[in-house]
Amino acid sequence: MSKPGRTILHLAAAAIVVAAFGAWTAGSAVAASPQASARGAAPSSYGWASVDSGGAHTCGVRTNHTLWCWGYNGYGQLGDGTTANRLTPHQVGVGSSWAKVSAGGDHTCAIKLDGSLWCWGYNAYGQLGVGDTATRYRPVRVGSADWLSVSAGGDHTCGVRSDRTLGCWGRNADGEVGDGTSINRDRPIRIGPNSDWLTVATGTYHTCGIRANHTLRCWGYNGYGQLGTGDTSRRFVPTLVGTARDWKSVTGGYGHTCGARTNGTIWCWGYNAFGQLGDGTSGSHYYPHRVGTSFQWLNVSAGDYHTCALRVQGTLFCWGYNAHGQLGDRSHNNHYRPERIGTATTWTKISLGGQHTCGFRQNHSVWCWGYNSYGQVGDGTTQDRWAPQLIKTV
């Protein structure tokens, strides 16, 4: 099923990036519904527990375990029962039992405190995992298993269950589900026999995961070397990346992947036309390539064509494509090496969407910036933001 306007967000890069690159559907932005205040939205800018950025929408969980989403909503990915874009955080339902959330291309999945998994939004490939391909505008429970984590990708989803087995579902034309086939799956499929998965991360058309021995495995589309296997051949099952046994986190973008190791280094590989690998060049790398010389990196997050990372001192660095201000340095200049953003030393988490960025600080505040035509920054406007903006609930 084709999605109208999929290339709209990448027009600035179209002369360089092949037309097949994914982008997110256009939609007309509208003001947030009066329902937001009727649901008793918190008056404070603080009180956030986490945030996650999708293609053109963003979601976050607050410390009271309520769930909020904002931005593009053409497929119901905000979970409020409508297709109206929201320019500020809008509560999903009225419950206060949410633990964590993952925003994908045009769908969203979240886990409740009881371990149950719920998904909503675009579903043409079965990425909601509910046994069909019908779009959902409100959260729908996925099976009966308990889950530890979930990662929503472009049009597929993966998660780690409470027994440490890995399940994936959705689009599978490039093997991103990892079950050895190219058949789309509309329910979670167990991937391999192992029950020692620590974490999983989905890119647009590929997936990577870390097992208990801290080895890294990737699978799916590999046209830009984003699997890190030294070539551009697709993989239909989890495939070992190098020989390192000290990976602690991994993140997938459109055509590139990055990971953090326990020694405080970060590594990136794959597509690099805009400097998103952070090595000072625009050449792709088919193996993990170290970013700089620092041993003080904490974590890293990949967007479509940009990357950001935090250091242990609480400082934020970004690099790559910057046409919409998604690097947050108040410019539109691409950067080919990590560039420090602002002077704050209180950043603890970072999450990159398609062309926007959100971060989380020690005082439980959320800040977003970058492309904002659909309200995904969440500041009540549709203007691109070139520097971090404090997000409020209204």
XYZ file of C-alpha atoms in Angstrom:
394
model
C 0.000 0.000 0.000
C 1.501 3.292 -1.047
C 1.417 6.198 1.342
C 0.617 9.567 -0.284
C 3.328 12.180 0.010
C 6.030 9.909 1.502
C 8.792 12.039 -0.078
C 7.606 15.428 1.198
C 10.010 15.706 4.123
C 13.107 14.952 2.096
C 12.724 17.401 -0.783
C 15.751 19.343 0.389
C 17.883 16.220 0.067
C 16.299 14.770 -3.047
C 19.031 15.970 -5.383
C 21.574 13.928 -3.425
C 19.613 11.090 -1.873
C 18.083 8.423 -4.096
C 14.342 8.683 -4.591
C 13.742 5.459 -2.717
C 14.650 7.071 0.586
C 11.732 6.959 3.013
C 10.044 10.072 4.306
C 6.899 10.802 6.154
C 3.478 11.708 4.892
C 2.335 15.302 4.720
C -0.755 16.502 6.527
C -2.411 19.756 7.483
C -1.620 20.880 11.000
C -4.462 21.831 13.299
C -4.536 23.174 16.816
C -4.740 20.781 19.734
C -8.201 19.732 20.781
C -9.903 21.314 23.823
C -10.016 17.753 25.152
C -6.423 18.184 26.326
C -7.397 20.584 29.107
C -10.549 18.609 29.858
C -8.341 15.614 30.666
C -6.521 17.549 33.351
C -3.198 18.154 31.592
C -0.380 18.952 33.973
C 0.419 22.693 34.100
C 4.156 22.138 34.555
C 6.862 21.858 31.881
C 8.504 19.201 34.038
C 7.449 15.781 35.260
C 8.479 13.835 32.155
C 9.949 10.340 32.527
C 10.932 9.643 28.896
C 10.486 10.809 25.299
C 10.733 9.088 21.913
C 10.767 10.639 18.423
C 9.171 9.044 15.354
C 9.018 9.918 11.676
C 7.032 13.123 12.159
C 5.528 12.607 15.613
C 6.757 12.399 19.179
C 5.511 10.639 22.321
C 6.476 10.786 25.950
C 5.615 9.194 29.289
C 5.280 11.408 32.349
C 6.298 10.496 35.889
C 2.636 9.895 36.748
C 2.616 7.191 34.012
C 0.326 9.091 31.642
C 1.160 8.914 27.928
C 1.255 11.929 25.605
C 1.840 12.254 21.845
C 2.050 15.145 19.379
C 2.823 15.914 15.724
C 1.623 14.198 12.565
C -1.472 12.035 13.000
C -2.624 11.107 9.496
C -2.689 7.401 10.401
C -3.802 7.670 14.010
C -0.263 7.317 15.353
C -1.040 9.741 18.185
C -3.608 7.283 19.544
C -6.331 9.818 20.346
C -8.976 8.350 18.029
C -8.585 11.051 15.364
C -6.362 11.938 12.410
C -5.890 15.543 13.546
C -2.320 16.743 13.942
C -1.458 18.011 17.430
C 0.894 20.932 17.937
C 1.347 20.329 21.666
C 1.369 17.151 23.804
C -2.030 15.441 23.771
C -2.898 12.706 26.239
C -3.471 9.179 24.946
C -6.592 7.948 26.719
C -7.205 8.708 30.383
C -5.152 5.975 32.071
C -2.005 6.336 34.136
C -0.436 2.926 33.676
C 2.146 3.490 30.914
C 5.808 2.538 31.412
C 7.572 3.221 28.091
C 6.810 4.204 24.479
C 8.406 3.893 21.034
C 7.405 6.119 18.095
C 7.951 4.611 14.635
C 7.470 5.853 11.098
C 3.685 6.219 11.208
C 2.852 3.914 14.111
C 3.479 3.830 17.840
C 3.847 1.081 20.422
C 3.970 1.281 24.204
C 4.296 -1.007 27.209
C 2.178 -0.688 30.334
C 3.350 -1.233 33.889
C 1.906 -4.758 33.811
C 4.154 -5.682 30.839
C 1.358 -5.697 28.255
C 2.182 -4.316 24.797
C -0.115 -1.944 22.885
C 0.246 -0.525 19.347
C -1.665 1.895 17.106
C -1.400 3.828 13.821
C -0.494 2.734 10.289
C -0.732 -1.028 9.794
C -0.539 -1.893 6.085
C 2.328 -4.331 6.749
C 1.030 -5.751 10.017
C 3.435 -3.623 12.065
C 0.888 -3.315 14.879
C 1.088 -7.060 15.470
C -2.654 -7.558 16.000
C -3.247 -10.159 13.274
C -4.479 -7.940 10.430
C -3.527 -4.885 8.361
C -6.203 -2.437 9.488
C -5.065 0.943 10.768
C -5.896 1.636 14.421
C -6.576 5.063 15.882
C -6.400 4.027 19.523
C -4.111 1.611 21.394
C -4.814 -2.082 20.766
C -3.242 -4.852 22.821
C -0.714 -7.099 21.077
C -1.184 -10.726 22.157
C -0.983 -11.779 25.798
C 2.775 -11.943 26.440
C 4.668 -9.661 28.801
C 7.315 -7.426 27.247
C 10.431 -5.723 28.568
C 11.053 -3.361 25.649
C 9.733 -2.431 22.208
C 11.167 -0.590 19.200
C 8.954 0.729 16.379
C 10.757 1.106 13.046
C 9.738 2.429 9.652
C 7.060 -0.180 8.995
C 8.079 -2.992 11.334
C 8.351 -3.529 15.070
C 10.510 -5.626 17.392
C 10.525 -6.225 21.104
C 12.167 -8.241 23.865
C 9.781 -10.346 25.943
C 10.071 -10.931 29.686
C 11.738 -14.295 29.000
C 14.418 -12.519 26.917
C 13.210 -13.961 23.619
C 13.034 -11.627 20.633
C 9.864 -11.046 18.624
C 9.485 -9.029 15.398
C 6.640 -8.315 12.975
C 5.491 -6.058 10.114
C 7.167 -5.262 6.814
C 9.681 -7.915 5.847
C 10.528 -7.400 2.170
C 14.158 -6.788 3.090
C 14.364 -9.304 5.907
C 13.970 -6.726 8.668
C 11.771 -9.081 10.708
C 14.648 -11.565 10.802
C 12.744 -14.852 10.509
C 14.621 -16.032 7.402
C 11.859 -15.018 4.975
C 10.652 -11.927 3.120
C 7.011 -12.474 4.136
C 5.277 -9.685 6.037
C 4.153 -10.760 9.509
C 1.039 -9.400 11.214
C 1.761 -11.001 14.575
C 4.958 -11.237 16.643
C 7.256 -13.976 15.326
C 9.942 -15.397 17.572
C 13.364 -14.728 16.068
C 15.758 -17.629 16.506
C 16.002 -20.006 19.476
C 17.906 -17.702 21.825
C 16.489 -16.347 25.080
C 19.312 -13.977 25.959
C 18.459 -10.753 24.108
C 19.223 -7.578 26.023
C 17.928 -4.947 23.626
C 16.725 -4.382 20.068
C 16.619 -1.298 17.838
C 14.742 -0.838 14.568
C 15.784 1.444 11.728
C 13.653 2.231 8.707
C 14.297 -1.074 6.930
C 16.778 -2.851 9.196
C 17.107 -4.103 12.755
C 19.943 -4.635 15.223
C 20.046 -6.274 18.620
C 22.457 -7.036 21.458
C 22.625 -10.367 23.255
C 23.696 -11.162 26.823
C 27.321 -11.709 25.795
C 27.268 -8.117 24.462
C 27.716 -9.171 20.856
C 25.880 -7.165 18.195
C 23.726 -8.640 15.443
C 21.980 -6.861 12.551
C 19.623 -7.871 9.736
C 17.426 -6.448 6.966
C 18.214 -3.946 4.219
C 21.908 -3.267 3.706
C 22.216 -1.163 0.564
C 24.330 1.427 2.370
C 26.273 -0.912 4.633
C 24.035 -0.171 7.629
C 24.304 -3.758 8.880
C 28.045 -3.389 9.441
C 28.856 -6.712 7.811
C 31.390 -5.353 5.315
C 29.142 -5.555 2.261
C 25.759 -4.378 0.926
C 23.912 -7.701 0.892
C 20.629 -8.046 2.789
C 20.452 -10.419 5.719
C 17.274 -12.307 6.590
C 18.397 -13.547 10.008
C 20.413 -11.884 12.797
C 24.035 -11.702 11.621
C 27.053 -11.106 13.848
C 28.705 -7.689 13.439
C 32.451 -7.912 13.972
C 34.008 -9.632 16.982
C 33.515 -7.042 19.753
C 31.837 -8.283 22.928
C 31.278 -5.006 24.713
C 28.270 -3.397 22.985
C 25.832 -1.760 25.413
C 23.378 0.021 23.074
C 22.515 0.353 19.393
C 20.346 2.707 17.313
C 19.143 2.575 13.699
C 18.443 5.468 11.310
C 17.387 5.385 7.674
C 20.625 4.235 6.087
C 23.034 4.259 9.017
C 23.504 2.625 12.412
C 25.380 3.652 15.539
C 26.235 1.910 18.767
C 27.855 2.609 22.146
C 30.373 0.297 23.783
C 31.114 -0.219 27.459
C 34.515 1.481 27.152
C 32.808 4.819 26.464
C 33.358 4.864 22.693
C 30.682 5.205 20.011
C 30.772 3.763 16.516
C 28.716 4.459 13.360
C 28.436 2.848 9.931
C 26.372 2.930 6.734
C 25.225 5.909 4.664
C 27.222 9.104 5.206
C 26.409 11.684 2.511
C 25.559 14.325 5.122
C 28.231 13.448 7.669
C 25.895 11.418 9.874
C 28.713 8.978 10.716
C 30.662 11.797 12.335
C 34.107 10.914 10.965
C 34.690 14.152 9.061
C 33.922 12.647 5.652
C 30.909 11.962 3.437
C 31.950 8.440 2.494
C 29.930 5.416 3.549
C 31.427 2.745 5.810
C 30.456 -0.921 5.715
C 31.988 -1.759 9.083
C 31.611 0.011 12.454
C 33.760 3.148 12.375
C 34.774 4.921 15.561
C 33.493 8.476 16.132
C 36.324 10.694 17.367
C 38.732 9.739 20.128
C 36.684 10.306 23.282
C 36.091 7.520 25.818
C 33.368 9.517 27.564
C 30.301 8.854 25.422
C 27.174 7.762 27.281
C 24.662 6.918 24.522
C 23.817 7.716 20.901
C 20.665 8.090 18.758
C 20.277 8.019 14.950
C 17.677 9.920 12.904
C 17.098 9.698 9.174
C 20.301 11.536 8.241
C 21.573 12.986 11.522
C 23.002 11.651 14.771
C 23.271 12.932 18.334
C 25.064 11.593 21.395
C 25.563 12.429 25.053
C 28.762 12.409 27.050
C 29.032 11.384 30.695
C 29.332 15.043 31.697
C 25.751 15.614 30.500
C 26.802 17.505 27.368
C 25.054 17.074 24.003
C 26.694 16.695 20.587
C 25.037 16.373 17.147
C 26.187 15.941 13.547
C 24.911 15.201 10.045
C 22.056 16.731 8.043
C 20.767 20.055 9.349
C 18.449 21.641 6.762
C 15.646 21.979 9.333
C 17.767 22.836 12.351
C 17.622 19.274 13.703
C 21.181 19.541 15.055
C 20.081 22.359 17.352
C 23.074 24.636 16.784
C 20.969 27.574 15.497
C 22.180 27.045 11.929
C 21.259 25.126 8.786
C 24.800 23.900 8.221
C 25.535 20.188 8.018
C 28.286 18.987 10.354
C 30.621 16.106 9.576
C 31.976 15.763 13.098
C 30.283 15.953 16.512
C 29.330 19.557 17.322
C 28.523 20.535 20.892
C 24.993 21.900 21.249
C 24.585 24.722 23.752
C 26.222 24.851 27.176
C 23.860 22.660 29.240
C 25.434 19.829 31.243
C 22.185 18.198 32.375
C 21.207 16.074 29.353
C 20.475 12.431 30.228
C 18.697 11.010 27.145
C 18.385 11.850 23.470
C 15.917 10.596 20.839
C 16.036 11.392 17.120
C 13.104 11.285 14.710
C 13.072 11.575 10.953
C 14.098 15.239 10.812
C 13.603 16.391 14.400
C 15.290 15.788 17.733
C 14.145 15.589 21.352
C 16.131 15.357 24.554
C 15.546 14.796 28.248
C 17.232 16.653 31.118
C 17.890 15.838 34.763
C 15.012 18.044 35.933
C 12.553 15.851 33.996
C 12.020 18.421 31.268
C 11.737 17.580 27.544
C 13.216 19.748 24.811
C 12.639 19.349 21.048
C 13.865 21.051 17.866
C 14.155 20.671 14.089
C 11.522 20.030 11.427
C 8.112 21.087 12.707
C 5.586 21.325 9.865
C 3.259 18.884 11.654
C 3.853 19.998 15.226
C 6.345 17.237 16.054
C 8.478 19.669 18.059
C 5.441 20.242 20.284
C 5.823 23.958 20.989
C 2.416 24.945 19.606
C 3.696 26.121 16.211
C 4.549 24.654 12.810
C 7.800 26.600 12.465
C 11.112 24.773 12.245
C 13.161 25.274 15.404
C 16.939 25.668 15.194
C 17.588 25.312 18.924
C 16.055 23.240 21.765
C 12.543 24.316 22.818
C 11.064 23.515 26.240
C 7.946 21.362 25.839
C 4.893 22.029 27.967
C 1.574 20.295 28.473
C -1.385 22.637 28.104
